[in-house]
Structure formats: C-alpha cells, structure tokens
Amino acid sequence: MRMKFCSVAEIAKQWNLSERTVRNYCAAGKIPEAFLTGKTWNIPEIAQRPVRSNRHDDAPKTLLECLRLEETAKVSGGIYHKIQIELTYNSNHIEGSRLTHDQTRYIYETNTIGASDSAVNVDDILETANHFKCIDMVIEQAAQPLSQAFIKQLHRTLKSGTSDSRKNWFAVGEYKRLPNEVGGKDTAAPEEVSERLAALLKRYRESKSQTLEDLIAFHYEFESIHPFQDGNGRVGRLILFKECLKYNIVPFSIDEDLKMFYDRGLHEWKSEPGYLRDTCLSAQDKFKKYLDYFKVPYEKG
C-alpha cells in the first residue's frame, strides 16, 4: 500500500504543535521518512510525534542540524547567517569577484548592494545572490547521495541569469561544450566529462563513510575533470561543504590568504598531496573558531 504524506500544517494540527516546531523536527531528522520537495516538508501520515525528553537532549548535535534549524526559523546573526556570508564571499572572491565583504553582507541582509565608489559588475551581484541559494540547496540535500543531477543543479542555480547564461555556447546547468584548461593544465574533453564524472562518483560512493582526505581527493579529481565551462571551483567547493555536513566533518572556507596555497595544492596533488591537505586543515582551524563562537558541537582533534 502506498504511503500517504501530510503537510506541516496538517501534522501541526494533528499533534497540537506549532508549524515551526514540526518544521524543526523535520530539519533535525526526528521524523523518519519526512522529505523536502523544494521548501515544503512531506511527512508520513503514520508518523509518530517525537518524544521530548529535556532541553539539553533536544539541542542540535551537529552543524547540519544547527543550520537546518536556523534556516527554517530564519534566524539572523547565527552560524547559518555567518556561513552564508563567509562561504559566498570567499568562494566568489578567489574566482575574481570584486564585491567587498561588506557588499556581500548587504546583499544577504538587505538585498541591496551598498555604497560603492566604482562600477559594480552585475554578474558579481547575481552570482552572490545565487550562491546563497546554492548553500540552501546544499543544506537541504546534504544527506542525499552525491549525483550528477545535483551537481548540474548547483551549476544551473549559480549561473542563472548571468551574462554567461545568454551565450549560446555556454551551457548553464550542463557540461561544457568547448575544451578548457585550469592553471595551464589540460582537463577532460567535453565528450569525456559525463563518463569520467560517473566513474568518479561510483568510486566515491563505494565507501560508506568518508574522511577529510577522501573529500579532498574527490575535490582534486572533480577540478581535474573541470566539467563546466565556468564555475567549476565554486561548484566544487559547494560539493565539499555538502559532504562535510553529511559526514559531520568540520567544513572549511578557502579565503584570500590561502588562495595561493590552495591553487598550488591542487597543482601538486599527485606529487605532494600533503600540501593541499595541510591548506584545508588550516582553513578548517579558521572555521572551528566560528563553531566555537556559536557553540556548535563538533569532534575535537
């Protein structure tokens, strides 16, 4: 018999709870088989109301739980707010965005660009707003297996509405049509991308649990394939963030101070993998300061 699903409003009325509480239960994974369609939770009709024990036990136990709760409750000034701004600014900035940190923050908080003494590139604004949406997608789908469809969805969201999207040779949300290179090195030919990504994902999914080194190795292989015409670095780092959340690994954000070491680490991965790993560990140490400030639990070590 096919399972029936109810809305948050229906379950809230049935359990005599607020809709916000039901959404928080869903976001924290306390209602088995509840799933998101866009922004809407679908809850099994036969679901049982979670038992509240005490306030301490109900507190989020992972960064992913914290982010889902704050996103659902639209909390301002918390770890979700911080990550949206820092990840977006750093990832766009090292790819050439000229928006300042303050301008990135203004776009997130007020949907305005803020004062500027110079011209502002419209693509920088669009890709900043789009990156915020990508982070939400990552949080919402963090627990799902990584797939080519999701990777394409990230790219489509990131590049939507930009000047690239109006070029007939630029495939937004699809793999590249023209050969490209990264750091002076050859990448996968357009006709090879789908097959090579499928093989990479297959190897990656063979392990039930991933370590930080596994994620970095995947990132190197992804960037070597360079599946899109543009936006590969940002999509690749969003994937890293997603997988860190999934496996409860402290994430990291590559900022301007680490860009040179990050680029060199990718370039020298085959001969000296420790260089990129140490760069990511340094970025992780910076990220831990955010988690400590907002009292988000994580595994020390």
PDB file of C-alpha atoms in Angstrom:
ATOM      1  CA  MET A   1       0.000   0.000   0.000  1.00  0.00           C
ATOM      2  CA  ARG A   2       1.373   3.415  -0.973  1.00  0.00           C
ATOM      3  CA  MET A   3       2.355   5.656   1.937  1.00  0.00           C
ATOM      4  CA  LYS A   4       0.372   8.900   2.260  1.00  0.00           C
ATOM      5  CA  PHE A   5       2.058  12.156   3.188  1.00  0.00           C
ATOM      6  CA  CYS A   6       0.771  15.233   5.011  1.00  0.00           C
ATOM      7  CA  SER A   7       1.791  18.869   5.107  1.00  0.00           C
ATOM      8  CA  VAL A   8       3.416  20.595   8.079  1.00  0.00           C
ATOM      9  CA  ALA A   9       0.151  22.425   8.790  1.00  0.00           C
ATOM     10  CA  GLU A  10      -1.830  19.165   8.870  1.00  0.00           C
ATOM     11  CA  ILE A  11       0.648  17.448  11.196  1.00  0.00           C
ATOM     12  CA  ALA A  12       0.900  20.522  13.439  1.00  0.00           C
ATOM     13  CA  LYS A  13      -2.884  20.495  13.899  1.00  0.00           C
ATOM     14  CA  GLN A  14      -2.914  16.730  14.472  1.00  0.00           C
ATOM     15  CA  TRP A  15      -0.170  16.892  17.128  1.00  0.00           C
ATOM     16  CA  ASN A  16      -1.336  20.204  18.636  1.00  0.00           C
ATOM     17  CA  LEU A  17       2.034  21.845  17.952  1.00  0.00           C
ATOM     18  CA  SER A  18       3.157  24.973  16.141  1.00  0.00           C
ATOM     19  CA  GLU A  19       4.142  24.612  12.493  1.00  0.00           C
ATOM     20  CA  ARG A  20       7.594  25.924  13.399  1.00  0.00           C
ATOM     21  CA  THR A  21       8.103  23.068  15.883  1.00  0.00           C
ATOM     22  CA  VAL A  22       7.097  20.485  13.282  1.00  0.00           C
ATOM     23  CA  ARG A  23       9.498  22.006  10.729  1.00  0.00           C
ATOM     24  CA  ASN A  24      12.279  21.916  13.317  1.00  0.00           C
ATOM     25  CA  TYR A  25      11.556  18.232  13.991  1.00  0.00           C
ATOM     26  CA  CYS A  26      11.826  17.555  10.257  1.00  0.00           C
ATOM     27  CA  ALA A  27      15.028  19.561   9.879  1.00  0.00           C
ATOM     28  CA  ALA A  28      16.620  17.740  12.819  1.00  0.00           C
ATOM     29  CA  GLY A  29      15.757  14.350  11.303  1.00  0.00           C
ATOM     30  CA  LYS A  30      13.377  13.414  14.118  1.00  0.00           C
ATOM     31  CA  ILE A  31      10.553  12.367  11.817  1.00  0.00           C
ATOM     32  CA  PRO A  32      11.624   9.292   9.839  1.00  0.00           C
ATOM     33  CA  GLU A  33      10.944   9.373   6.086  1.00  0.00           C
ATOM     34  CA  ALA A  34       9.973  13.058   6.068  1.00  0.00           C
ATOM     35  CA  PHE A  35      11.452  14.724   2.994  1.00  0.00           C
ATOM     36  CA  LEU A  36      11.624  18.085   1.256  1.00  0.00           C
ATOM     37  CA  THR A  37      10.100  18.998  -2.067  1.00  0.00           C
ATOM     38  CA  GLY A  38      11.554  22.425  -2.733  1.00  0.00           C
ATOM     39  CA  LYS A  39      10.813  24.244   0.537  1.00  0.00           C
ATOM     40  CA  THR A  40       7.881  22.005   1.522  1.00  0.00           C
ATOM     41  CA  TRP A  41       8.165  19.133   4.005  1.00  0.00           C
ATOM     42  CA  ASN A  42       6.256  15.939   3.217  1.00  0.00           C
ATOM     43  CA  ILE A  43       5.506  13.967   6.387  1.00  0.00           C
ATOM     44  CA  PRO A  44       4.233  10.371   6.501  1.00  0.00           C
ATOM     45  CA  GLU A  45       0.609  10.246   7.623  1.00  0.00           C
ATOM     46  CA  ILE A  46       1.526   7.488  10.095  1.00  0.00           C
ATOM     47  CA  ALA A  47       4.467   9.401  11.616  1.00  0.00           C
ATOM     48  CA  GLN A  48       4.652   9.437  15.404  1.00  0.00           C
ATOM     49  CA  ARG A  49       5.169  12.636  17.328  1.00  0.00           C
ATOM     50  CA  PRO A  50       8.798  12.764  18.603  1.00  0.00           C
ATOM     51  CA  VAL A  51       9.128  12.435  22.356  1.00  0.00           C
ATOM     52  CA  ARG A  52      10.650  15.458  24.039  1.00  0.00           C
ATOM     53  CA  SER A  53      12.967  14.465  26.838  1.00  0.00           C
ATOM     54  CA  ASN A  54      14.676  17.613  28.056  1.00  0.00           C
ATOM     55  CA  ARG A  55      16.059  20.815  26.591  1.00  0.00           C
ATOM     56  CA  HIS A  56      19.632  19.530  26.502  1.00  0.00           C
ATOM     57  CA  ASP A  57      18.708  16.403  24.558  1.00  0.00           C
ATOM     58  CA  ASP A  58      16.698  18.460  22.062  1.00  0.00           C
ATOM     59  CA  ALA A  59      19.655  20.725  21.275  1.00  0.00           C
ATOM     60  CA  PRO A  60      21.215  20.257  17.813  1.00  0.00           C
ATOM     61  CA  LYS A  61      24.117  17.819  17.923  1.00  0.00           C
ATOM     62  CA  THR A  62      25.715  18.548  14.556  1.00  0.00           C
ATOM     63  CA  LEU A  63      26.418  21.566  12.382  1.00  0.00           C
ATOM     64  CA  LEU A  64      23.911  20.275   9.824  1.00  0.00           C
ATOM     65  CA  GLU A  65      21.160  20.180  12.461  1.00  0.00           C
ATOM     66  CA  CYS A  66      22.043  23.729  13.559  1.00  0.00           C
ATOM     67  CA  LEU A  67      21.959  25.039  10.000  1.00  0.00           C
ATOM     68  CA  ARG A  68      18.651  23.376   9.199  1.00  0.00           C
ATOM     69  CA  LEU A  69      17.044  24.709  12.352  1.00  0.00           C
ATOM     70  CA  GLU A  70      18.312  28.255  11.803  1.00  0.00           C
ATOM     71  CA  GLU A  71      17.373  28.225   8.121  1.00  0.00           C
ATOM     72  CA  THR A  72      13.846  27.015   8.911  1.00  0.00           C
ATOM     73  CA  ALA A  73      13.411  29.525  11.731  1.00  0.00           C
ATOM     74  CA  LYS A  74      15.024  32.308   9.655  1.00  0.00           C
ATOM     75  CA  VAL A  75      17.450  33.097  12.487  1.00  0.00           C
ATOM     76  CA  SER A  76      19.537  36.227  11.918  1.00  0.00           C
ATOM     77  CA  GLY A  77      23.067  36.571  13.274  1.00  0.00           C
ATOM     78  CA  GLY A  78      23.694  32.866  13.916  1.00  0.00           C
ATOM     79  CA  ILE A  79      26.009  30.291  12.374  1.00  0.00           C
ATOM     80  CA  TYR A  80      23.751  29.908   9.308  1.00  0.00           C
ATOM     81  CA  HIS A  81      23.939  33.668   8.706  1.00  0.00           C
ATOM     82  CA  LYS A  82      27.730  33.636   9.200  1.00  0.00           C
ATOM     83  CA  ILE A  83      28.319  30.721   6.829  1.00  0.00           C
ATOM     84  CA  GLN A  84      26.157  32.214   4.082  1.00  0.00           C
ATOM     85  CA  ILE A  85      28.273  35.361   4.031  1.00  0.00           C
ATOM     86  CA  GLU A  86      31.736  33.864   4.589  1.00  0.00           C
ATOM     87  CA  LEU A  87      31.444  30.944   2.163  1.00  0.00           C
ATOM     88  CA  THR A  88      29.877  33.107  -0.518  1.00  0.00           C
ATOM     89  CA  TYR A  89      32.332  35.975  -0.206  1.00  0.00           C
ATOM     90  CA  ASN A  90      35.445  33.799  -0.068  1.00  0.00           C
ATOM     91  CA  SER A  91      34.460  31.400  -2.851  1.00  0.00           C
ATOM     92  CA  ASN A  92      33.438  34.205  -5.219  1.00  0.00           C
ATOM     93  CA  HIS A  93      36.353  36.455  -4.281  1.00  0.00           C
ATOM     94  CA  ILE A  94      39.082  33.954  -5.119  1.00  0.00           C
ATOM     95  CA  GLU A  95      37.407  33.497  -8.523  1.00  0.00           C
ATOM     96  CA  GLY A  96      37.655  37.199  -9.312  1.00  0.00           C
ATOM     97  CA  SER A  97      34.519  38.790  -7.847  1.00  0.00           C
ATOM     98  CA  ARG A  98      35.163  42.428  -6.999  1.00  0.00           C
ATOM     99  CA  LEU A  99      32.431  42.760  -4.401  1.00  0.00           C
ATOM    100  CA  THR A 100      33.690  43.603  -0.938  1.00  0.00           C
ATOM    101  CA  HIS A 101      32.866  41.601   2.156  1.00  0.00           C
ATOM    102  CA  ASP A 102      30.507  44.374   3.274  1.00  0.00           C
ATOM    103  CA  GLN A 103      28.735  44.407  -0.086  1.00  0.00           C
ATOM    104  CA  THR A 104      28.288  40.637   0.115  1.00  0.00           C
ATOM    105  CA  ARG A 105      26.822  41.043   3.590  1.00  0.00           C
ATOM    106  CA  TYR A 106      24.489  43.846   2.449  1.00  0.00           C
ATOM    107  CA  ILE A 107      23.170  41.706  -0.384  1.00  0.00           C
ATOM    108  CA  TYR A 108      22.413  38.884   2.040  1.00  0.00           C
ATOM    109  CA  GLU A 109      20.937  41.016   4.815  1.00  0.00           C
ATOM    110  CA  THR A 110      19.156  43.776   2.914  1.00  0.00           C
ATOM    111  CA  ASN A 111      19.035  42.709  -0.743  1.00  0.00           C
ATOM    112  CA  THR A 112      20.900  45.918  -1.628  1.00  0.00           C
ATOM    113  CA  ILE A 113      24.465  46.415  -2.829  1.00  0.00           C
ATOM    114  CA  GLY A 114      25.555  49.222  -0.506  1.00  0.00           C
ATOM    115  CA  ALA A 115      27.560  52.331  -1.426  1.00  0.00           C
ATOM    116  CA  SER A 116      30.381  51.966  -3.942  1.00  0.00           C
ATOM    117  CA  ASP A 117      32.880  54.421  -5.429  1.00  0.00           C
ATOM    118  CA  SER A 118      33.294  52.330  -8.566  1.00  0.00           C
ATOM    119  CA  ALA A 119      31.182  50.431 -11.055  1.00  0.00           C
ATOM    120  CA  VAL A 120      29.828  47.094  -9.857  1.00  0.00           C
ATOM    121  CA  ASN A 121      29.675  44.084 -12.147  1.00  0.00           C
ATOM    122  CA  VAL A 122      26.097  42.804 -12.397  1.00  0.00           C
ATOM    123  CA  ASP A 123      27.336  39.209 -12.736  1.00  0.00           C
ATOM    124  CA  ASP A 124      29.124  39.552  -9.388  1.00  0.00           C
ATOM    125  CA  ILE A 125      25.840  40.568  -7.770  1.00  0.00           C
ATOM    126  CA  LEU A 126      23.843  37.789  -9.431  1.00  0.00           C
ATOM    127  CA  GLU A 127      26.389  35.095  -8.606  1.00  0.00           C
ATOM    128  CA  THR A 128      26.482  36.265  -4.994  1.00  0.00           C
ATOM    129  CA  ALA A 129      22.693  36.044  -4.632  1.00  0.00           C
ATOM    130  CA  ASN A 130      22.716  32.729  -6.488  1.00  0.00           C
ATOM    131  CA  HIS A 131      25.449  31.338  -4.230  1.00  0.00           C
ATOM    132  CA  PHE A 132      23.235  31.973  -1.193  1.00  0.00           C
ATOM    133  CA  LYS A 133      20.591  29.778  -2.875  1.00  0.00           C
ATOM    134  CA  CYS A 134      23.204  27.104  -3.594  1.00  0.00           C
ATOM    135  CA  ILE A 135      24.140  26.948   0.087  1.00  0.00           C
ATOM    136  CA  ASP A 136      20.470  26.416   0.956  1.00  0.00           C
ATOM    137  CA  MET A 137      20.316  23.587  -1.590  1.00  0.00           C
ATOM    138  CA  VAL A 138      23.398  22.004  -0.032  1.00  0.00           C
ATOM    139  CA  ILE A 139      21.915  22.201   3.472  1.00  0.00           C
ATOM    140  CA  GLU A 140      18.566  20.796   2.373  1.00  0.00           C
ATOM    141  CA  GLN A 141      20.087  17.911   0.394  1.00  0.00           C
ATOM    142  CA  ALA A 142      23.212  17.275   2.474  1.00  0.00           C
ATOM    143  CA  ALA A 143      22.194  13.755   3.460  1.00  0.00           C
ATOM    144  CA  GLN A 144      21.361  12.676  -0.094  1.00  0.00           C
ATOM    145  CA  PRO A 145      23.884  10.745  -2.227  1.00  0.00           C
ATOM    146  CA  LEU A 146      26.004  12.955  -4.449  1.00  0.00           C
ATOM    147  CA  SER A 147      24.828  12.720  -8.057  1.00  0.00           C
ATOM    148  CA  GLN A 148      25.451  14.259 -11.458  1.00  0.00           C
ATOM    149  CA  ALA A 149      21.926  15.689 -11.393  1.00  0.00           C
ATOM    150  CA  PHE A 150      22.619  17.552  -8.141  1.00  0.00           C
ATOM    151  CA  ILE A 151      25.979  18.821  -9.409  1.00  0.00           C
ATOM    152  CA  LYS A 152      24.284  20.185 -12.540  1.00  0.00           C
ATOM    153  CA  GLN A 153      21.562  21.758 -10.385  1.00  0.00           C
ATOM    154  CA  LEU A 154      24.212  23.633  -8.379  1.00  0.00           C
ATOM    155  CA  HIS A 155      25.765  24.984 -11.569  1.00  0.00           C
ATOM    156  CA  ARG A 156      22.382  25.980 -13.014  1.00  0.00           C
ATOM    157  CA  THR A 157      21.499  27.864  -9.839  1.00  0.00           C
ATOM    158  CA  LEU A 158      24.903  29.559  -9.571  1.00  0.00           C
ATOM    159  CA  LYS A 159      24.984  30.825 -13.167  1.00  0.00           C
ATOM    160  CA  SER A 160      21.279  31.543 -13.666  1.00  0.00           C
ATOM    161  CA  GLY A 161      20.611  34.998 -15.101  1.00  0.00           C
ATOM    162  CA  THR A 162      24.282  35.875 -15.643  1.00  0.00           C
ATOM    163  CA  SER A 163      25.742  37.120 -18.913  1.00  0.00           C
ATOM    164  CA  ASP A 164      27.158  33.616 -19.452  1.00  0.00           C
ATOM    165  CA  SER A 165      23.626  32.232 -19.497  1.00  0.00           C
ATOM    166  CA  ARG A 166      22.904  34.361 -22.584  1.00  0.00           C
ATOM    167  CA  LYS A 167      25.778  32.885 -24.603  1.00  0.00           C
ATOM    168  CA  ASN A 168      24.618  30.139 -26.940  1.00  0.00           C
ATOM    169  CA  TRP A 169      27.861  28.183 -26.464  1.00  0.00           C
ATOM    170  CA  PHE A 170      27.741  28.351 -22.664  1.00  0.00           C
ATOM    171  CA  ALA A 171      25.666  25.503 -21.242  1.00  0.00           C
ATOM    172  CA  VAL A 172      24.234  26.623 -17.897  1.00  0.00           C
ATOM    173  CA  GLY A 173      23.443  23.566 -15.809  1.00  0.00           C
ATOM    174  CA  GLU A 174      25.016  21.291 -18.437  1.00  0.00           C
ATOM    175  CA  TYR A 175      28.547  20.106 -19.075  1.00  0.00           C
ATOM    176  CA  LYS A 176      30.966  22.160 -21.148  1.00  0.00           C
ATOM    177  CA  ARG A 177      30.767  22.193 -24.927  1.00  0.00           C
ATOM    178  CA  LEU A 178      34.237  23.643 -25.541  1.00  0.00           C
ATOM    179  CA  PRO A 179      37.602  22.405 -24.210  1.00  0.00           C
ATOM    180  CA  ASN A 180      39.064  24.381 -21.313  1.00  0.00           C
ATOM    181  CA  GLU A 181      42.054  24.271 -19.002  1.00  0.00           C
ATOM    182  CA  VAL A 182      42.819  25.163 -15.407  1.00  0.00           C
ATOM    183  CA  GLY A 183      46.106  26.547 -14.176  1.00  0.00           C
ATOM    184  CA  GLY A 184      47.648  25.857 -17.570  1.00  0.00           C
ATOM    185  CA  LYS A 185      46.763  22.159 -17.344  1.00  0.00           C
ATOM    186  CA  ASP A 186      44.526  20.169 -19.672  1.00  0.00           C
ATOM    187  CA  THR A 187      41.139  18.987 -18.399  1.00  0.00           C
ATOM    188  CA  ALA A 188      38.643  16.385 -19.602  1.00  0.00           C
ATOM    189  CA  ALA A 189      37.451  16.821 -23.162  1.00  0.00           C
ATOM    190  CA  PRO A 190      33.742  17.749 -23.379  1.00  0.00           C
ATOM    191  CA  GLU A 191      32.803  14.303 -24.686  1.00  0.00           C
ATOM    192  CA  GLU A 192      34.600  12.633 -21.741  1.00  0.00           C
ATOM    193  CA  VAL A 193      33.027  14.592 -18.895  1.00  0.00           C
ATOM    194  CA  SER A 194      29.889  12.542 -18.209  1.00  0.00           C
ATOM    195  CA  GLU A 195      31.705   9.209 -18.258  1.00  0.00           C
ATOM    196  CA  ARG A 196      34.583  10.410 -16.101  1.00  0.00           C
ATOM    197  CA  LEU A 197      32.263  12.007 -13.549  1.00  0.00           C
ATOM    198  CA  ALA A 198      30.150   8.838 -13.394  1.00  0.00           C
ATOM    199  CA  ALA A 199      33.290   6.786 -12.693  1.00  0.00           C
ATOM    200  CA  LEU A 200      34.458   9.274 -10.048  1.00  0.00           C
ATOM    201  CA  LEU A 201      31.086   9.231  -8.272  1.00  0.00           C
ATOM    202  CA  LYS A 202      30.977   5.428  -8.401  1.00  0.00           C
ATOM    203  CA  ARG A 203      34.401   5.126  -6.760  1.00  0.00           C
ATOM    204  CA  TYR A 204      33.486   7.764  -4.193  1.00  0.00           C
ATOM    205  CA  ARG A 205      30.188   6.125  -3.223  1.00  0.00           C
ATOM    206  CA  GLU A 206      31.792   2.718  -2.708  1.00  0.00           C
ATOM    207  CA  SER A 207      32.847   3.909   0.745  1.00  0.00           C
ATOM    208  CA  LYS A 208      30.041   4.180   3.311  1.00  0.00           C
ATOM    209  CA  SER A 209      31.910   6.799   5.317  1.00  0.00           C
ATOM    210  CA  GLN A 210      34.280   9.438   4.047  1.00  0.00           C
ATOM    211  CA  THR A 211      37.264  11.106   5.701  1.00  0.00           C
ATOM    212  CA  LEU A 212      38.555  14.617   5.117  1.00  0.00           C
ATOM    213  CA  GLU A 213      41.282  13.173   2.876  1.00  0.00           C
ATOM    214  CA  ASP A 214      38.666  11.314   0.810  1.00  0.00           C
ATOM    215  CA  LEU A 215      36.776  14.572   0.279  1.00  0.00           C
ATOM    216  CA  ILE A 216      39.933  16.444  -0.737  1.00  0.00           C
ATOM    217  CA  ALA A 217      40.889  13.659  -3.162  1.00  0.00           C
ATOM    218  CA  PHE A 218      37.409  13.852  -4.701  1.00  0.00           C
ATOM    219  CA  HIS A 219      37.761  17.623  -4.991  1.00  0.00           C
ATOM    220  CA  TYR A 220      41.066  17.281  -6.845  1.00  0.00           C
ATOM    221  CA  GLU A 221      39.571  14.764  -9.297  1.00  0.00           C
ATOM    222  CA  PHE A 222      36.491  16.953  -9.836  1.00  0.00           C
ATOM    223  CA  GLU A 223      38.589  20.028 -10.577  1.00  0.00           C
ATOM    224  CA  SER A 224      40.815  17.973 -12.897  1.00  0.00           C
ATOM    225  CA  ILE A 225      37.759  16.985 -14.925  1.00  0.00           C
ATOM    226  CA  HIS A 226      36.552  20.620 -14.858  1.00  0.00           C
ATOM    227  CA  PRO A 227      33.094  19.629 -16.121  1.00  0.00           C
ATOM    228  CA  PHE A 228      31.630  23.098 -16.725  1.00  0.00           C
ATOM    229  CA  GLN A 229      32.669  25.984 -18.930  1.00  0.00           C
ATOM    230  CA  ASP A 230      32.975  28.209 -15.845  1.00  0.00           C
ATOM    231  CA  GLY A 231      32.063  27.985 -12.164  1.00  0.00           C
ATOM    232  CA  ASN A 232      33.921  24.719 -11.501  1.00  0.00           C
ATOM    233  CA  GLY A 233      35.786  25.990  -8.440  1.00  0.00           C
ATOM    234  CA  ARG A 234      32.673  27.298  -6.731  1.00  0.00           C
ATOM    235  CA  VAL A 235      30.608  24.208  -7.543  1.00  0.00           C
ATOM    236  CA  GLY A 236      33.476  22.014  -6.348  1.00  0.00           C
ATOM    237  CA  ARG A 237      33.733  23.853  -3.025  1.00  0.00           C
ATOM    238  CA  LEU A 238      29.944  23.692  -2.550  1.00  0.00           C
ATOM    239  CA  ILE A 239      30.204  19.907  -3.012  1.00  0.00           C
ATOM    240  CA  LEU A 240      32.956  19.827  -0.385  1.00  0.00           C
ATOM    241  CA  PHE A 241      30.706  21.746   2.012  1.00  0.00           C
ATOM    242  CA  LYS A 242      27.804  19.371   1.367  1.00  0.00           C
ATOM    243  CA  GLU A 243      29.889  16.275   2.019  1.00  0.00           C
ATOM    244  CA  CYS A 244      31.439  17.757   5.166  1.00  0.00           C
ATOM    245  CA  LEU A 245      27.913  18.339   6.505  1.00  0.00           C
ATOM    246  CA  LYS A 246      26.845  14.819   5.531  1.00  0.00           C
ATOM    247  CA  TYR A 247      29.740  13.111   7.294  1.00  0.00           C
ATOM    248  CA  ASN A 248      29.922  15.565  10.215  1.00  0.00           C
ATOM    249  CA  ILE A 249      33.389  16.771   9.225  1.00  0.00           C
ATOM    250  CA  VAL A 250      34.306  20.348  10.119  1.00  0.00           C
ATOM    251  CA  PRO A 251      33.949  22.322   6.843  1.00  0.00           C
ATOM    252  CA  PHE A 252      36.421  24.896   5.613  1.00  0.00           C
ATOM    253  CA  SER A 253      36.428  28.045   3.521  1.00  0.00           C
ATOM    254  CA  ILE A 254      39.371  28.980   1.297  1.00  0.00           C
ATOM    255  CA  ASP A 255      39.963  32.701   1.756  1.00  0.00           C
ATOM    256  CA  GLU A 256      42.317  35.129   0.025  1.00  0.00           C
ATOM    257  CA  ASP A 257      45.147  34.311   2.460  1.00  0.00           C
ATOM    258  CA  LEU A 258      45.009  30.643   1.460  1.00  0.00           C
ATOM    259  CA  LYS A 259      44.255  31.009  -2.252  1.00  0.00           C
ATOM    260  CA  MET A 260      47.883  30.693  -3.405  1.00  0.00           C
ATOM    261  CA  PHE A 261      48.412  27.599  -1.237  1.00  0.00           C
ATOM    262  CA  TYR A 262      45.106  26.100  -2.385  1.00  0.00           C
ATOM    263  CA  ASP A 263      45.977  26.579  -6.069  1.00  0.00           C
ATOM    264  CA  ARG A 264      49.445  25.133  -5.523  1.00  0.00           C
ATOM    265  CA  GLY A 265      47.986  22.215  -3.575  1.00  0.00           C
ATOM    266  CA  LEU A 266      45.656  21.318  -6.433  1.00  0.00           C
ATOM    267  CA  HIS A 267      48.514  21.628  -8.924  1.00  0.00           C
ATOM    268  CA  GLU A 268      50.860  19.406  -6.883  1.00  0.00           C
ATOM    269  CA  TRP A 269      48.316  16.876  -5.543  1.00  0.00           C
ATOM    270  CA  LYS A 270      49.730  13.948  -7.496  1.00  0.00           C
ATOM    271  CA  SER A 271      53.297  14.504  -6.293  1.00  0.00           C
ATOM    272  CA  GLU A 272      52.653  16.009  -2.846  1.00  0.00           C
ATOM    273  CA  PRO A 273      49.083  15.522  -1.550  1.00  0.00           C
ATOM    274  CA  GLY A 274      50.062  16.794   1.886  1.00  0.00           C
ATOM    275  CA  TYR A 275      50.272  20.359   0.608  1.00  0.00           C
ATOM    276  CA  LEU A 276      46.576  20.641  -0.245  1.00  0.00           C
ATOM    277  CA  ARG A 277      45.609  18.644   2.830  1.00  0.00           C
ATOM    278  CA  ASP A 278      47.560  20.998   5.124  1.00  0.00           C
ATOM    279  CA  THR A 279      45.969  24.018   3.416  1.00  0.00           C
ATOM    280  CA  CYS A 280      42.485  22.588   4.033  1.00  0.00           C
ATOM    281  CA  LEU A 281      43.394  21.822   7.655  1.00  0.00           C
ATOM    282  CA  SER A 282      44.473  25.448   8.115  1.00  0.00           C
ATOM    283  CA  ALA A 283      41.139  26.575   6.669  1.00  0.00           C
ATOM    284  CA  GLN A 284      39.393  24.113   8.987  1.00  0.00           C
ATOM    285  CA  ASP A 285      41.095  25.698  12.007  1.00  0.00           C
ATOM    286  CA  LYS A 286      39.636  29.074  10.989  1.00  0.00           C
ATOM    287  CA  PHE A 287      36.198  27.521  10.617  1.00  0.00           C
ATOM    288  CA  LYS A 288      36.414  25.964  14.093  1.00  0.00           C
ATOM    289  CA  LYS A 289      36.584  29.482  15.517  1.00  0.00           C
ATOM    290  CA  TYR A 290      33.091  30.134  14.084  1.00  0.00           C
ATOM    291  CA  LEU A 291      31.805  26.895  15.605  1.00  0.00           C
ATOM    292  CA  ASP A 292      33.349  27.704  18.987  1.00  0.00           C
ATOM    293  CA  TYR A 293      31.870  31.215  18.979  1.00  0.00           C
ATOM    294  CA  PHE A 294      28.360  29.965  18.161  1.00  0.00           C
ATOM    295  CA  LYS A 295      28.777  26.933  20.463  1.00  0.00           C
ATOM    296  CA  VAL A 296      28.159  24.437  17.673  1.00  0.00           C
ATOM    297  CA  PRO A 297      29.333  20.946  18.692  1.00  0.00           C
ATOM    298  CA  TYR A 298      31.997  19.220  16.621  1.00  0.00           C
ATOM    299  CA  GLU A 299      34.504  16.451  17.103  1.00  0.00           C
ATOM    300  CA  LYS A 300      37.688  17.881  18.606  1.00  0.00           C
ATOM    301  CA  GLY A 301      41.039  16.692  17.365  1.00  0.00           C
TER     302      GLY A 301
END
